[in-house]
């Protein structure tokens, strides 16, 4: 009859937060790939990757006052990334994000129109770990995206003057 539900798929993993996060991450990667395809079709040079790890960095008490959203780039993309990074100044950016069950899923698109270079990064991180970063961004009025290798070498930093789109939560006005 019309009202009959299809039988549940026996292959579906057990639901729960892990599964919720996994499907949100899959959607985030699909969004990254769709942007990559669209830009490539328009003639842009694109470096796109899901970050191996993404972390909100706030200044700590050490010498390092770096802050921002830091993404770990896969080793095989370091050279293509470096070439793009050195070619353009990447003043334009767009952020697509979604919070799902305490994690933030984000796609950052960095664009340099004059050279038609684009960098697209998918990442996700725990919302609760971002409060220090949010405070720092609000206090300084700026925000950064950092890209580093697994061994901790920073290969690119992007400054965003309009920081609010990058924050996982809107600061209290």
PDB file of N, CA and C in Angstrom, residues 65-126:
ATOM      1  N   UNK A  65      52.136  32.963  19.498  1.00  0.00           N
ATOM      2  CA  UNK A  65      50.838  33.617  19.629  1.00  0.00           C
ATOM      3  C   UNK A  65      49.979  33.393  18.387  1.00  0.00           C
ATOM      4  N   UNK A  66      50.317  32.349  17.633  1.00  0.00           N
ATOM      5  CA  UNK A  66      49.536  32.021  16.446  1.00  0.00           C
ATOM      6  C   UNK A  66      48.131  31.598  16.875  1.00  0.00           C
ATOM      7  N   UNK A  67      47.136  32.041  16.130  1.00  0.00           N
ATOM      8  CA  UNK A  67      45.794  31.532  16.391  1.00  0.00           C
ATOM      9  C   UNK A  67      45.035  31.427  15.084  1.00  0.00           C
ATOM     10  N   UNK A  68      43.961  30.661  15.122  1.00  0.00           N
ATOM     11  CA  UNK A  68      43.148  30.467  13.931  1.00  0.00           C
ATOM     12  C   UNK A  68      42.719  29.022  13.825  1.00  0.00           C
ATOM     13  N   UNK A  69      42.167  28.685  12.682  1.00  0.00           N
ATOM     14  CA  UNK A  69      41.760  27.310  12.419  1.00  0.00           C
ATOM     15  C   UNK A  69      42.899  26.667  11.642  1.00  0.00           C
ATOM     16  N   UNK A  70      43.476  25.616  12.223  1.00  0.00           N
ATOM     17  CA  UNK A  70      44.651  24.985  11.622  1.00  0.00           C
ATOM     18  C   UNK A  70      44.273  23.638  11.024  1.00  0.00           C
ATOM     19  N   UNK A  71      44.630  23.451   9.756  1.00  0.00           N
ATOM     20  CA  UNK A  71      44.305  22.222   9.029  1.00  0.00           C
ATOM     21  C   UNK A  71      45.585  21.492   8.657  1.00  0.00           C
ATOM     22  N   UNK A  72      45.577  20.173   8.830  1.00  0.00           N
ATOM     23  CA  UNK A  72      46.725  19.352   8.412  1.00  0.00           C
ATOM     24  C   UNK A  72      46.493  18.864   6.982  1.00  0.00           C
ATOM     25  N   UNK A  73      47.456  19.167   6.111  1.00  0.00           N
ATOM     26  CA  UNK A  73      47.350  18.830   4.686  1.00  0.00           C
ATOM     27  C   UNK A  73      48.031  17.490   4.418  1.00  0.00           C
ATOM     28  N   UNK A  74      47.440  16.638   3.574  1.00  0.00           N
ATOM     29  CA  UNK A  74      48.111  15.383   3.210  1.00  0.00           C
ATOM     30  C   UNK A  74      49.439  15.678   2.498  1.00  0.00           C
ATOM     31  N   UNK A  75      50.446  14.861   2.761  1.00  0.00           N
ATOM     32  CA  UNK A  75      51.791  15.067   2.232  1.00  0.00           C
ATOM     33  C   UNK A  75      51.862  15.206   0.722  1.00  0.00           C
ATOM     34  N   UNK A  76      51.039  14.445  -0.004  1.00  0.00           N
ATOM     35  CA  UNK A  76      51.112  14.470  -1.467  1.00  0.00           C
ATOM     36  C   UNK A  76      50.586  15.778  -2.057  1.00  0.00           C
ATOM     37  N   UNK A  77      49.936  16.609  -1.228  1.00  0.00           N
ATOM     38  CA  UNK A  77      49.397  17.873  -1.749  1.00  0.00           C
ATOM     39  C   UNK A  77      50.208  19.088  -1.325  1.00  0.00           C
ATOM     40  N   UNK A  78      51.271  18.866  -0.547  1.00  0.00           N
ATOM     41  CA  UNK A  78      52.050  19.997  -0.045  1.00  0.00           C
ATOM     42  C   UNK A  78      52.631  20.824  -1.197  1.00  0.00           C
ATOM     43  N   UNK A  79      53.214  20.166  -2.185  1.00  0.00           N
ATOM     44  CA  UNK A  79      53.813  20.908  -3.305  1.00  0.00           C
ATOM     45  C   UNK A  79      52.774  21.671  -4.130  1.00  0.00           C
ATOM     46  N   UNK A  80      51.685  21.002  -4.577  1.00  0.00           N
ATOM     47  CA  UNK A  80      50.646  21.750  -5.309  1.00  0.00           C
ATOM     48  C   UNK A  80      50.088  22.907  -4.475  1.00  0.00           C
ATOM     49  N   UNK A  81      49.922  22.673  -3.173  1.00  0.00           N
ATOM     50  CA  UNK A  81      49.423  23.737  -2.296  1.00  0.00           C
ATOM     51  C   UNK A  81      50.400  24.910  -2.289  1.00  0.00           C
ATOM     52  N   UNK A  82      51.684  24.590  -2.098  1.00  0.00           N
ATOM     53  CA  UNK A  82      52.713  25.642  -2.032  1.00  0.00           C
ATOM     54  C   UNK A  82      52.735  26.482  -3.301  1.00  0.00           C
ATOM     55  N   UNK A  83      52.634  25.804  -4.438  1.00  0.00           N
ATOM     56  CA  UNK A  83      52.629  26.525  -5.719  1.00  0.00           C
ATOM     57  C   UNK A  83      51.458  27.495  -5.799  1.00  0.00           C
ATOM     58  N   UNK A  84      50.277  27.016  -5.425  1.00  0.00           N
ATOM     59  CA  UNK A  84      49.095  27.880  -5.462  1.00  0.00           C
ATOM     60  C   UNK A  84      49.261  29.042  -4.483  1.00  0.00           C
ATOM     61  N   UNK A  85      49.705  28.709  -3.282  1.00  0.00           N
ATOM     62  CA  UNK A  85      49.851  29.693  -2.201  1.00  0.00           C
ATOM     63  C   UNK A  85      50.821  30.804  -2.603  1.00  0.00           C
ATOM     64  N   UNK A  86      51.896  30.427  -3.292  1.00  0.00           N
ATOM     65  CA  UNK A  86      52.898  31.415  -3.689  1.00  0.00           C
ATOM     66  C   UNK A  86      52.471  32.216  -4.916  1.00  0.00           C
ATOM     67  N   UNK A  87      51.480  31.703  -5.645  1.00  0.00           N
ATOM     68  CA  UNK A  87      51.023  32.384  -6.855  1.00  0.00           C
ATOM     69  C   UNK A  87      50.030  33.494  -6.551  1.00  0.00           C
ATOM     70  N   UNK A  88      49.116  33.229  -5.619  1.00  0.00           N
ATOM     71  CA  UNK A  88      48.032  34.178  -5.364  1.00  0.00           C
ATOM     72  C   UNK A  88      48.115  34.824  -3.995  1.00  0.00           C
ATOM     73  N   UNK A  89      47.276  35.847  -3.770  1.00  0.00           N
ATOM     74  CA  UNK A  89      47.234  36.460  -2.437  1.00  0.00           C
ATOM     75  C   UNK A  89      45.979  36.064  -1.653  1.00  0.00           C
ATOM     76  N   UNK A  90      45.002  35.439  -2.323  1.00  0.00           N
ATOM     77  CA  UNK A  90      43.851  34.819  -1.644  1.00  0.00           C
ATOM     78  C   UNK A  90      43.145  35.747  -0.655  1.00  0.00           C
ATOM     79  N   UNK A  91      42.701  36.882  -1.172  1.00  0.00           N
ATOM     80  CA  UNK A  91      41.995  37.797  -0.276  1.00  0.00           C
ATOM     81  C   UNK A  91      40.513  37.481  -0.154  1.00  0.00           C
ATOM     82  N   UNK A  92      40.004  36.654  -1.061  1.00  0.00           N
ATOM     83  CA  UNK A  92      38.577  36.320  -0.986  1.00  0.00           C
ATOM     84  C   UNK A  92      38.411  34.961  -0.326  1.00  0.00           C
ATOM     85  N   UNK A  93      37.390  34.837   0.478  1.00  0.00           N
ATOM     86  CA  UNK A  93      37.122  33.515   1.033  1.00  0.00           C
ATOM     87  C   UNK A  93      35.645  33.352   1.335  1.00  0.00           C
ATOM     88  N   UNK A  94      35.221  32.106   1.347  1.00  0.00           N
ATOM     89  CA  UNK A  94      33.846  31.762   1.711  1.00  0.00           C
ATOM     90  C   UNK A  94      33.921  30.594   2.662  1.00  0.00           C
ATOM     91  N   UNK A  95      33.015  30.563   3.609  1.00  0.00           N
ATOM     92  CA  UNK A  95      33.000  29.478   4.586  1.00  0.00           C
ATOM     93  C   UNK A  95      31.607  28.871   4.600  1.00  0.00           C
ATOM     94  N   UNK A  96      31.576  27.549   4.510  1.00  0.00           N
ATOM     95  CA  UNK A  96      30.309  26.823   4.598  1.00  0.00           C
ATOM     96  C   UNK A  96      30.441  25.960   5.832  1.00  0.00           C
ATOM     97  N   UNK A  97      29.562  26.162   6.820  1.00  0.00           N
ATOM     98  CA  UNK A  97      29.720  25.316   7.991  1.00  0.00           C
ATOM     99  C   UNK A  97      28.404  24.905   8.599  1.00  0.00           C
ATOM    100  N   UNK A  98      28.506  23.878   9.400  1.00  0.00           N
ATOM    101  CA  UNK A  98      27.356  23.204   9.941  1.00  0.00           C
ATOM    102  C   UNK A  98      27.783  22.623  11.279  1.00  0.00           C
ATOM    103  N   UNK A  99      26.954  22.790  12.288  1.00  0.00           N
ATOM    104  CA  UNK A  99      27.286  22.165  13.564  1.00  0.00           C
ATOM    105  C   UNK A  99      26.377  20.962  13.753  1.00  0.00           C
ATOM    106  N   UNK A 100      26.977  19.815  14.005  1.00  0.00           N
ATOM    107  CA  UNK A 100      26.207  18.580  14.168  1.00  0.00           C
ATOM    108  C   UNK A 100      26.670  17.879  15.434  1.00  0.00           C
ATOM    109  N   UNK A 101      25.786  17.753  16.385  1.00  0.00           N
ATOM    110  CA  UNK A 101      26.065  16.994  17.612  1.00  0.00           C
ATOM    111  C   UNK A 101      27.421  17.360  18.229  1.00  0.00           C
ATOM    112  N   UNK A 102      27.638  18.666  18.401  1.00  0.00           N
ATOM    113  CA  UNK A 102      28.818  19.120  19.128  1.00  0.00           C
ATOM    114  C   UNK A 102      30.095  19.205  18.309  1.00  0.00           C
ATOM    115  N   UNK A 103      30.005  18.891  17.003  1.00  0.00           N
ATOM    116  CA  UNK A 103      31.171  19.070  16.126  1.00  0.00           C
ATOM    117  C   UNK A 103      30.835  20.091  15.055  1.00  0.00           C
ATOM    118  N   UNK A 104      31.847  20.812  14.624  1.00  0.00           N
ATOM    119  CA  UNK A 104      31.677  21.793  13.560  1.00  0.00           C
ATOM    120  C   UNK A 104      32.290  21.213  12.290  1.00  0.00           C
ATOM    121  N   UNK A 105      31.505  21.201  11.226  1.00  0.00           N
ATOM    122  CA  UNK A 105      31.950  20.695   9.927  1.00  0.00           C
ATOM    123  C   UNK A 105      32.062  21.901   9.006  1.00  0.00           C
ATOM    124  N   UNK A 106      33.237  22.095   8.428  1.00  0.00           N
ATOM    125  CA  UNK A 106      33.490  23.341   7.716  1.00  0.00           C
ATOM    126  C   UNK A 106      34.194  23.099   6.382  1.00  0.00           C
ATOM    127  N   UNK A 107      33.766  23.838   5.370  1.00  0.00           N
ATOM    128  CA  UNK A 107      34.490  23.876   4.099  1.00  0.00           C
ATOM    129  C   UNK A 107      34.933  25.325   3.919  1.00  0.00           C
ATOM    130  N   UNK A 108      36.241  25.532   3.790  1.00  0.00           N
ATOM    131  CA  UNK A 108      36.786  26.872   3.572  1.00  0.00           C
ATOM    132  C   UNK A 108      37.269  26.965   2.127  1.00  0.00           C
ATOM    133  N   UNK A 109      36.736  27.942   1.407  1.00  0.00           N
ATOM    134  CA  UNK A 109      37.138  28.184   0.027  1.00  0.00           C
ATOM    135  C   UNK A 109      37.953  29.475  -0.004  1.00  0.00           C
ATOM    136  N   UNK A 110      39.211  29.366  -0.421  1.00  0.00           N
ATOM    137  CA  UNK A 110      40.103  30.522  -0.511  1.00  0.00           C
ATOM    138  C   UNK A 110      40.344  30.783  -1.988  1.00  0.00           C
ATOM    139  N   UNK A 111      40.110  32.014  -2.432  1.00  0.00           N
ATOM    140  CA  UNK A 111      40.181  32.297  -3.867  1.00  0.00           C
ATOM    141  C   UNK A 111      41.078  33.477  -4.187  1.00  0.00           C
ATOM    142  N   UNK A 112      41.791  33.356  -5.296  1.00  0.00           N
ATOM    143  CA  UNK A 112      42.555  34.472  -5.829  1.00  0.00           C
ATOM    144  C   UNK A 112      42.113  34.688  -7.269  1.00  0.00           C
ATOM    145  N   UNK A 113      41.190  35.632  -7.466  1.00  0.00           N
ATOM    146  CA  UNK A 113      40.602  35.850  -8.798  1.00  0.00           C
ATOM    147  C   UNK A 113      41.613  36.221  -9.871  1.00  0.00           C
ATOM    148  N   UNK A 114      42.571  37.127  -9.585  1.00  0.00           N
ATOM    149  CA  UNK A 114      43.498  37.520 -10.661  1.00  0.00           C
ATOM    150  C   UNK A 114      44.247  36.330 -11.263  1.00  0.00           C
ATOM    151  N   UNK A 115      44.595  35.335 -10.450  1.00  0.00           N
ATOM    152  CA  UNK A 115      45.358  34.193 -10.980  1.00  0.00           C
ATOM    153  C   UNK A 115      44.485  32.948 -11.156  1.00  0.00           C
ATOM    154  N   UNK A 116      43.199  33.052 -10.772  1.00  0.00           N
ATOM    155  CA  UNK A 116      42.277  31.911 -10.834  1.00  0.00           C
ATOM    156  C   UNK A 116      42.828  30.688 -10.108  1.00  0.00           C
ATOM    157  N   UNK A 117      43.360  30.948  -8.913  1.00  0.00           N
ATOM    158  CA  UNK A 117      43.803  29.867  -8.024  1.00  0.00           C
ATOM    159  C   UNK A 117      42.749  29.721  -6.928  1.00  0.00           C
ATOM    160  N   UNK A 118      42.451  28.484  -6.573  1.00  0.00           N
ATOM    161  CA  UNK A 118      41.529  28.262  -5.460  1.00  0.00           C
ATOM    162  C   UNK A 118      42.037  27.123  -4.589  1.00  0.00           C
ATOM    163  N   UNK A 119      41.811  27.269  -3.296  1.00  0.00           N
ATOM    164  CA  UNK A 119      42.151  26.229  -2.330  1.00  0.00           C
ATOM    165  C   UNK A 119      40.874  25.926  -1.558  1.00  0.00           C
ATOM    166  N   UNK A 120      40.514  24.656  -1.489  1.00  0.00           N
ATOM    167  CA  UNK A 120      39.281  24.262  -0.811  1.00  0.00           C
ATOM    168  C   UNK A 120      39.635  23.237   0.260  1.00  0.00           C
ATOM    169  N   UNK A 121      39.294  23.541   1.506  1.00  0.00           N
ATOM    170  CA  UNK A 121      39.671  22.672   2.624  1.00  0.00           C
ATOM    171  C   UNK A 121      38.422  22.241   3.391  1.00  0.00           C
ATOM    172  N   UNK A 122      38.288  20.945   3.584  1.00  0.00           N
ATOM    173  CA  UNK A 122      37.208  20.422   4.427  1.00  0.00           C
ATOM    174  C   UNK A 122      37.820  20.047   5.770  1.00  0.00           C
ATOM    175  N   UNK A 123      37.137  20.387   6.844  1.00  0.00           N
ATOM    176  CA  UNK A 123      37.646  20.046   8.165  1.00  0.00           C
ATOM    177  C   UNK A 123      36.516  19.887   9.164  1.00  0.00           C
ATOM    178  N   UNK A 124      36.839  19.311  10.313  1.00  0.00           N
ATOM    179  CA  UNK A 124      35.852  19.264  11.383  1.00  0.00           C
ATOM    180  C   UNK A 124      36.561  19.239  12.725  1.00  0.00           C
ATOM    181  N   UNK A 125      35.908  19.792  13.730  1.00  0.00           N
ATOM    182  CA  UNK A 125      36.528  19.888  15.058  1.00  0.00           C
ATOM    183  C   UNK A 125      35.450  19.989  16.129  1.00  0.00           C
ATOM    184  N   UNK A 126      35.846  19.778  17.366  1.00  0.00           N
ATOM    185  CA  UNK A 126      34.904  19.849  18.478  1.00  0.00           C
ATOM    186  C   UNK A 126      34.585  21.295  18.803  1.00  0.00           C
TER     187      UNK A 126
END
